[in-house]
């Protein structure tokens, strides 16, 4: 009876120690703080990396002054041209989102019936954005596949999407039927997606890494500042 009691106490003590080790492992910020990691390859890799000359030579990168970021953007013709293209697509897209449902509802009021506004809103938004999303996914894959062999592919791809999207928008206005209108808005969505998938990547191609966050902020601010005038 005494031996069973001692054995139970020993088991409880062992379980407590295991729980403590598990907690230490969970709470440790450095793998070497846990004895359970000592025999693992991860610990060896961590130690080798920490003791390496390259790791010791690493130094924090100083944040560049804002003036340098502004200069890297505003004195960069390619960055400004990329911004002008983005302004165009933002302006047109804002106009489309605001006016297209109203236009289609008025144009095909007889065909759409009492729910003309709802049907026009659903059609102009759904088909457009579904196709734009699909184009973004496909466009990213195509760009990654070709830009390594042909660095100018990204710019050409965006330019073609921008210029081909214009007649698609005209087709939206002159489509003779509701079905033709949905096809037109879908085509416009495809070209919009092909353009926008490379918006920030094309900017990154011409701006140094340390200035890219500033450039992206300026790109978005300027594009949407001028693009908002499409609502008026």
mmCIF file of C-alpha atoms in Angstrom:
data_model
loop_
_atom_site.group_PDB
_atom_site.id
_atom_site.type_symbol
_atom_site.label_atom_id
_atom_site.label_comp_id
_atom_site.label_asym_id
_atom_site.label_seq_id
_atom_site.Cartn_x
_atom_site.Cartn_y
_atom_site.Cartn_z
ATOM 1 C CA UNK A 1 0.000 0.000 0.000
ATOM 2 C CA UNK A 2 2.889 2.319 0.871
ATOM 3 C CA UNK A 3 4.660 1.418 -2.364
ATOM 4 C CA UNK A 4 1.554 2.176 -4.438
ATOM 5 C CA UNK A 5 1.271 5.556 -2.734
ATOM 6 C CA UNK A 6 4.932 6.336 -3.448
ATOM 7 C CA UNK A 7 4.489 5.246 -7.059
ATOM 8 C CA UNK A 8 1.440 7.522 -7.461
ATOM 9 C CA UNK A 9 3.383 10.417 -5.974
ATOM 10 C CA UNK A 10 6.256 9.761 -8.373
ATOM 11 C CA UNK A 11 3.871 9.650 -11.334
ATOM 12 C CA UNK A 12 2.275 12.928 -10.284
ATOM 13 C CA UNK A 13 5.698 14.528 -9.911
ATOM 14 C CA UNK A 14 6.718 13.283 -13.366
ATOM 15 C CA UNK A 15 3.518 14.625 -14.952
ATOM 16 C CA UNK A 16 4.086 17.984 -13.248
ATOM 17 C CA UNK A 17 7.644 18.153 -14.596
ATOM 18 C CA UNK A 18 6.449 17.314 -18.123
ATOM 19 C CA UNK A 19 3.775 20.005 -17.926
ATOM 20 C CA UNK A 20 6.372 22.515 -16.720
ATOM 21 C CA UNK A 21 8.715 21.608 -19.583
ATOM 22 C CA UNK A 22 5.864 21.972 -22.064
ATOM 23 C CA UNK A 23 4.990 25.412 -20.670
ATOM 24 C CA UNK A 24 8.647 26.477 -20.826
ATOM 25 C CA UNK A 25 8.768 25.341 -24.437
ATOM 26 C CA UNK A 26 5.623 27.277 -25.283
ATOM 27 C CA UNK A 27 6.735 30.455 -23.505
ATOM 28 C CA UNK A 28 10.320 30.502 -24.732
ATOM 29 C CA UNK A 29 11.214 33.196 -27.272
ATOM 30 C CA UNK A 30 14.545 31.620 -28.169
ATOM 31 C CA UNK A 31 14.617 27.921 -29.195
ATOM 32 C CA UNK A 32 17.746 27.290 -27.114
ATOM 33 C CA UNK A 33 15.794 28.169 -23.938
ATOM 34 C CA UNK A 34 14.011 24.828 -24.194
ATOM 35 C CA UNK A 35 15.858 21.593 -23.480
ATOM 36 C CA UNK A 36 13.436 19.711 -25.746
ATOM 37 C CA UNK A 37 14.860 21.534 -28.738
ATOM 38 C CA UNK A 38 18.511 20.747 -28.028
ATOM 39 C CA UNK A 39 18.656 17.628 -30.163
ATOM 40 C CA UNK A 40 16.605 19.044 -33.013
ATOM 41 C CA UNK A 41 18.072 20.101 -36.321
ATOM 42 C CA UNK A 42 16.195 23.398 -36.068
ATOM 43 C CA UNK A 43 18.276 24.369 -33.044
ATOM 44 C CA UNK A 44 21.501 23.576 -34.860
ATOM 45 C CA UNK A 45 20.403 25.627 -37.861
ATOM 46 C CA UNK A 46 19.441 28.486 -35.570
ATOM 47 C CA UNK A 47 22.784 28.403 -33.778
ATOM 48 C CA UNK A 48 24.743 28.196 -37.030
ATOM 49 C CA UNK A 49 22.841 31.181 -38.415
ATOM 50 C CA UNK A 50 23.268 33.218 -35.234
ATOM 51 C CA UNK A 51 27.015 32.507 -35.094
ATOM 52 C CA UNK A 52 27.587 33.171 -38.783
ATOM 53 C CA UNK A 53 29.557 36.218 -39.906
ATOM 54 C CA UNK A 54 26.740 37.401 -42.163
ATOM 55 C CA UNK A 55 24.306 37.453 -39.248
ATOM 56 C CA UNK A 56 26.697 39.379 -37.012
ATOM 57 C CA UNK A 57 27.358 41.926 -39.758
ATOM 58 C CA UNK A 58 23.668 42.706 -40.211
ATOM 59 C CA UNK A 59 22.708 46.207 -39.171
ATOM 60 C CA UNK A 60 19.308 47.935 -38.989
ATOM 61 C CA UNK A 61 18.485 49.838 -42.161
ATOM 62 C CA UNK A 62 17.908 53.508 -41.483
ATOM 63 C CA UNK A 63 14.628 54.922 -42.735
ATOM 64 C CA UNK A 64 15.323 57.363 -45.589
ATOM 65 C CA UNK A 65 14.190 60.978 -45.122
ATOM 66 C CA UNK A 66 10.810 61.913 -46.546
ATOM 67 C CA UNK A 67 12.433 64.488 -48.827
ATOM 68 C CA UNK A 68 14.391 61.732 -50.546
ATOM 69 C CA UNK A 69 11.216 59.727 -51.072
ATOM 70 C CA UNK A 70 9.435 62.728 -52.574
ATOM 71 C CA UNK A 71 12.387 63.381 -54.863
ATOM 72 C CA UNK A 72 12.537 59.744 -55.926
ATOM 73 C CA UNK A 73 8.887 59.967 -56.970
ATOM 74 C CA UNK A 74 8.394 63.459 -58.412
ATOM 75 C CA UNK A 75 11.743 63.517 -60.231
ATOM 76 C CA UNK A 76 11.054 60.140 -61.821
ATOM 77 C CA UNK A 77 9.283 60.501 -65.223
ATOM 78 C CA UNK A 78 8.394 56.806 -65.334
ATOM 79 C CA UNK A 79 6.723 56.980 -61.914
ATOM 80 C CA UNK A 80 4.733 60.023 -62.981
ATOM 81 C CA UNK A 81 3.619 58.312 -66.178
ATOM 82 C CA UNK A 82 2.534 55.257 -64.171
ATOM 83 C CA UNK A 83 0.547 57.611 -61.938
ATOM 84 C CA UNK A 84 -1.120 59.280 -64.931
ATOM 85 C CA UNK A 85 -2.267 55.892 -66.188
ATOM 86 C CA UNK A 86 -3.646 55.034 -62.774
ATOM 87 C CA UNK A 87 -5.449 58.387 -62.580
ATOM 88 C CA UNK A 88 -7.150 57.555 -65.880
ATOM 89 C CA UNK A 89 -8.350 54.137 -64.749
ATOM 90 C CA UNK A 90 -9.525 55.459 -61.356
ATOM 91 C CA UNK A 91 -11.427 58.335 -62.972
ATOM 92 C CA UNK A 92 -13.132 56.074 -65.514
ATOM 93 C CA UNK A 93 -13.887 53.363 -62.979
ATOM 94 C CA UNK A 94 -15.421 55.832 -60.515
ATOM 95 C CA UNK A 95 -17.593 57.218 -63.303
ATOM 96 C CA UNK A 96 -18.623 53.702 -64.283
ATOM 97 C CA UNK A 97 -19.508 52.650 -60.736
ATOM 98 C CA UNK A 98 -21.551 55.797 -60.149
ATOM 99 C CA UNK A 99 -23.311 56.253 -63.484
ATOM 100 C CA UNK A 100 -23.538 52.834 -65.169
ATOM 101 C CA UNK A 101 -26.413 51.431 -63.041
ATOM 102 C CA UNK A 102 -28.497 54.587 -63.564
ATOM 103 C CA UNK A 103 -27.732 54.675 -67.279
ATOM 104 C CA UNK A 104 -28.672 51.030 -67.877
ATOM 105 C CA UNK A 105 -31.820 51.332 -65.748
ATOM 106 C CA UNK A 106 -33.046 54.302 -67.786
ATOM 107 C CA UNK A 107 -32.014 52.880 -71.155
ATOM 108 C CA UNK A 108 -33.672 49.482 -70.653
ATOM 109 C CA UNK A 109 -36.458 50.482 -68.275
ATOM 110 C CA UNK A 110 -39.075 48.757 -70.449
ATOM 111 C CA UNK A 111 -37.143 45.485 -70.643
ATOM 112 C CA UNK A 112 -36.109 45.358 -66.996
ATOM 113 C CA UNK A 113 -39.553 46.259 -65.690
ATOM 114 C CA UNK A 114 -40.361 47.523 -62.210
ATOM 115 C CA UNK A 115 -37.056 46.287 -60.806
ATOM 116 C CA UNK A 116 -35.015 48.136 -63.431
ATOM 117 C CA UNK A 117 -32.757 49.911 -60.934
ATOM 118 C CA UNK A 118 -31.997 46.747 -58.949
ATOM 119 C CA UNK A 119 -31.457 44.645 -62.067
ATOM 120 C CA UNK A 120 -29.212 47.275 -63.631
ATOM 121 C CA UNK A 121 -27.167 47.581 -60.447
ATOM 122 C CA UNK A 122 -26.758 43.832 -60.121
ATOM 123 C CA UNK A 123 -25.776 43.365 -63.752
ATOM 124 C CA UNK A 124 -23.338 46.238 -64.063
ATOM 125 C CA UNK A 125 -21.593 45.359 -60.803
ATOM 126 C CA UNK A 126 -21.672 41.555 -60.786
ATOM 127 C CA UNK A 127 -20.457 40.756 -64.299
ATOM 128 C CA UNK A 128 -17.927 43.560 -64.231
ATOM 129 C CA UNK A 129 -16.285 42.644 -60.916
ATOM 130 C CA UNK A 130 -16.345 38.875 -61.421
ATOM 131 C CA UNK A 131 -14.542 39.262 -64.745
ATOM 132 C CA UNK A 132 -12.153 41.852 -63.282
ATOM 133 C CA UNK A 133 -11.232 39.446 -60.477
ATOM 134 C CA UNK A 134 -10.643 36.607 -62.937
ATOM 135 C CA UNK A 135 -8.511 38.912 -65.089
ATOM 136 C CA UNK A 136 -6.425 39.954 -62.090
ATOM 137 C CA UNK A 137 -5.657 36.323 -61.261
ATOM 138 C CA UNK A 138 -4.869 35.442 -64.877
ATOM 139 C CA UNK A 139 -2.988 38.676 -65.483
ATOM 140 C CA UNK A 140 -0.715 38.093 -62.513
ATOM 141 C CA UNK A 141 0.158 34.627 -63.787
ATOM 142 C CA UNK A 142 0.824 35.866 -67.337
ATOM 143 C CA UNK A 143 2.937 38.778 -66.165
ATOM 144 C CA UNK A 144 5.069 36.624 -63.888
ATOM 145 C CA UNK A 145 5.567 34.144 -66.724
ATOM 146 C CA UNK A 146 6.700 36.668 -69.355
ATOM 147 C CA UNK A 147 8.275 39.595 -67.488
ATOM 148 C CA UNK A 148 11.410 37.633 -66.573
ATOM 149 C CA UNK A 149 12.198 36.991 -70.229
ATOM 150 C CA UNK A 150 10.764 40.272 -71.515
ATOM 151 C CA UNK A 151 11.092 43.063 -68.919
ATOM 152 C CA UNK A 152 8.929 45.460 -70.938
ATOM 153 C CA UNK A 153 6.028 43.021 -71.035
ATOM 154 C CA UNK A 154 4.405 44.558 -67.947
ATOM 155 C CA UNK A 155 4.246 48.036 -69.494
ATOM 156 C CA UNK A 156 2.985 46.727 -72.846
ATOM 157 C CA UNK A 157 0.385 44.582 -71.099
ATOM 158 C CA UNK A 158 -0.936 47.562 -69.153
ATOM 159 C CA UNK A 159 -0.964 49.823 -72.200
ATOM 160 C CA UNK A 160 -2.944 47.330 -74.272
ATOM 161 C CA UNK A 161 -5.436 46.811 -71.437
ATOM 162 C CA UNK A 162 -5.924 50.556 -71.048
ATOM 163 C CA UNK A 163 -6.509 51.234 -74.736
ATOM 164 C CA UNK A 164 -8.683 48.169 -75.342
ATOM 165 C CA UNK A 165 -10.816 48.970 -72.313
ATOM 166 C CA UNK A 166 -11.911 52.273 -73.882
ATOM 167 C CA UNK A 167 -13.900 50.755 -76.804
ATOM 168 C CA UNK A 168 -15.387 48.221 -74.388
ATOM 169 C CA UNK A 169 -16.803 51.133 -72.422
ATOM 170 C CA UNK A 170 -18.192 52.665 -75.616
ATOM 171 C CA UNK A 171 -19.832 49.325 -76.343
ATOM 172 C CA UNK A 172 -21.558 49.562 -72.939
ATOM 173 C CA UNK A 173 -23.162 52.825 -74.040
ATOM 174 C CA UNK A 174 -24.258 51.627 -77.490
ATOM 175 C CA UNK A 175 -25.166 47.997 -76.718
ATOM 176 C CA UNK A 176 -28.513 47.261 -78.394
ATOM 177 C CA UNK A 177 -29.851 44.900 -75.713
ATOM 178 C CA UNK A 178 -29.531 44.004 -72.067
ATOM 179 C CA UNK A 179 -27.577 40.837 -72.870
ATOM 180 C CA UNK A 180 -25.150 42.791 -75.062
ATOM 181 C CA UNK A 181 -24.713 45.300 -72.237
ATOM 182 C CA UNK A 182 -23.742 42.560 -69.792
ATOM 183 C CA UNK A 183 -21.199 41.252 -72.295
ATOM 184 C CA UNK A 184 -19.783 44.760 -72.673
ATOM 185 C CA UNK A 185 -19.443 45.353 -68.935
ATOM 186 C CA UNK A 186 -17.762 41.958 -68.582
ATOM 187 C CA UNK A 187 -15.237 42.801 -71.314
ATOM 188 C CA UNK A 188 -14.523 46.127 -69.663
ATOM 189 C CA UNK A 189 -13.973 44.295 -66.373
ATOM 190 C CA UNK A 190 -11.426 42.004 -68.015
ATOM 191 C CA UNK A 191 -9.344 44.895 -69.332
ATOM 192 C CA UNK A 192 -9.635 46.751 -66.049
ATOM 193 C CA UNK A 193 -8.304 43.703 -64.212
ATOM 194 C CA UNK A 194 -5.429 43.290 -66.672
ATOM 195 C CA UNK A 195 -4.406 46.895 -66.047
ATOM 196 C CA UNK A 196 -4.791 47.043 -62.285
ATOM 197 C CA UNK A 197 -2.946 43.790 -61.573
ATOM 198 C CA UNK A 198 0.302 45.564 -62.520
ATOM 199 C CA UNK A 199 -0.404 49.006 -61.068
ATOM 200 C CA UNK A 200 1.955 48.788 -58.099
ATOM 201 C CA UNK A 201 4.372 46.347 -59.695
ATOM 202 C CA UNK A 202 5.035 48.732 -62.585
ATOM 203 C CA UNK A 203 5.757 51.485 -60.053
ATOM 204 C CA UNK A 204 8.132 49.215 -58.159
ATOM 205 C CA UNK A 205 10.038 48.559 -61.389
ATOM 206 C CA UNK A 206 11.153 52.201 -61.528
ATOM 207 C CA UNK A 207 11.381 53.167 -57.824
ATOM 208 C CA UNK A 208 14.115 52.016 -55.445
ATOM 209 C CA UNK A 209 12.961 49.645 -52.671
ATOM 210 C CA UNK A 210 13.612 52.116 -49.844
ATOM 211 C CA UNK A 211 11.254 54.666 -51.440
ATOM 212 C CA UNK A 212 8.431 52.364 -52.543
ATOM 213 C CA UNK A 213 6.120 52.938 -49.575
ATOM 214 C CA UNK A 214 6.272 56.698 -50.148
ATOM 215 C CA UNK A 215 5.707 56.226 -53.879
ATOM 216 C CA UNK A 216 2.680 53.975 -53.332
ATOM 217 C CA UNK A 217 1.141 56.473 -50.919
ATOM 218 C CA UNK A 218 1.605 59.311 -53.396
ATOM 219 C CA UNK A 219 0.298 57.198 -56.268
ATOM 220 C CA UNK A 220 -2.931 56.376 -54.453
ATOM 221 C CA UNK A 221 -3.417 59.867 -53.024
ATOM 222 C CA UNK A 222 -2.968 61.626 -56.368
ATOM 223 C CA UNK A 223 -5.000 59.114 -58.374
ATOM 224 C CA UNK A 224 -8.004 59.178 -56.062
ATOM 225 C CA UNK A 225 -7.788 62.938 -55.530
ATOM 226 C CA UNK A 226 -8.269 63.560 -59.249
ATOM 227 C CA UNK A 227 -10.385 60.467 -59.796
ATOM 228 C CA UNK A 228 -13.046 61.646 -57.353
ATOM 229 C CA UNK A 229 -14.101 64.349 -59.821
ATOM 230 C CA UNK A 230 -15.860 61.614 -61.808
ATOM 231 C CA UNK A 231 -18.684 61.685 -59.248
ATOM 232 C CA UNK A 232 -19.571 65.300 -60.009
#
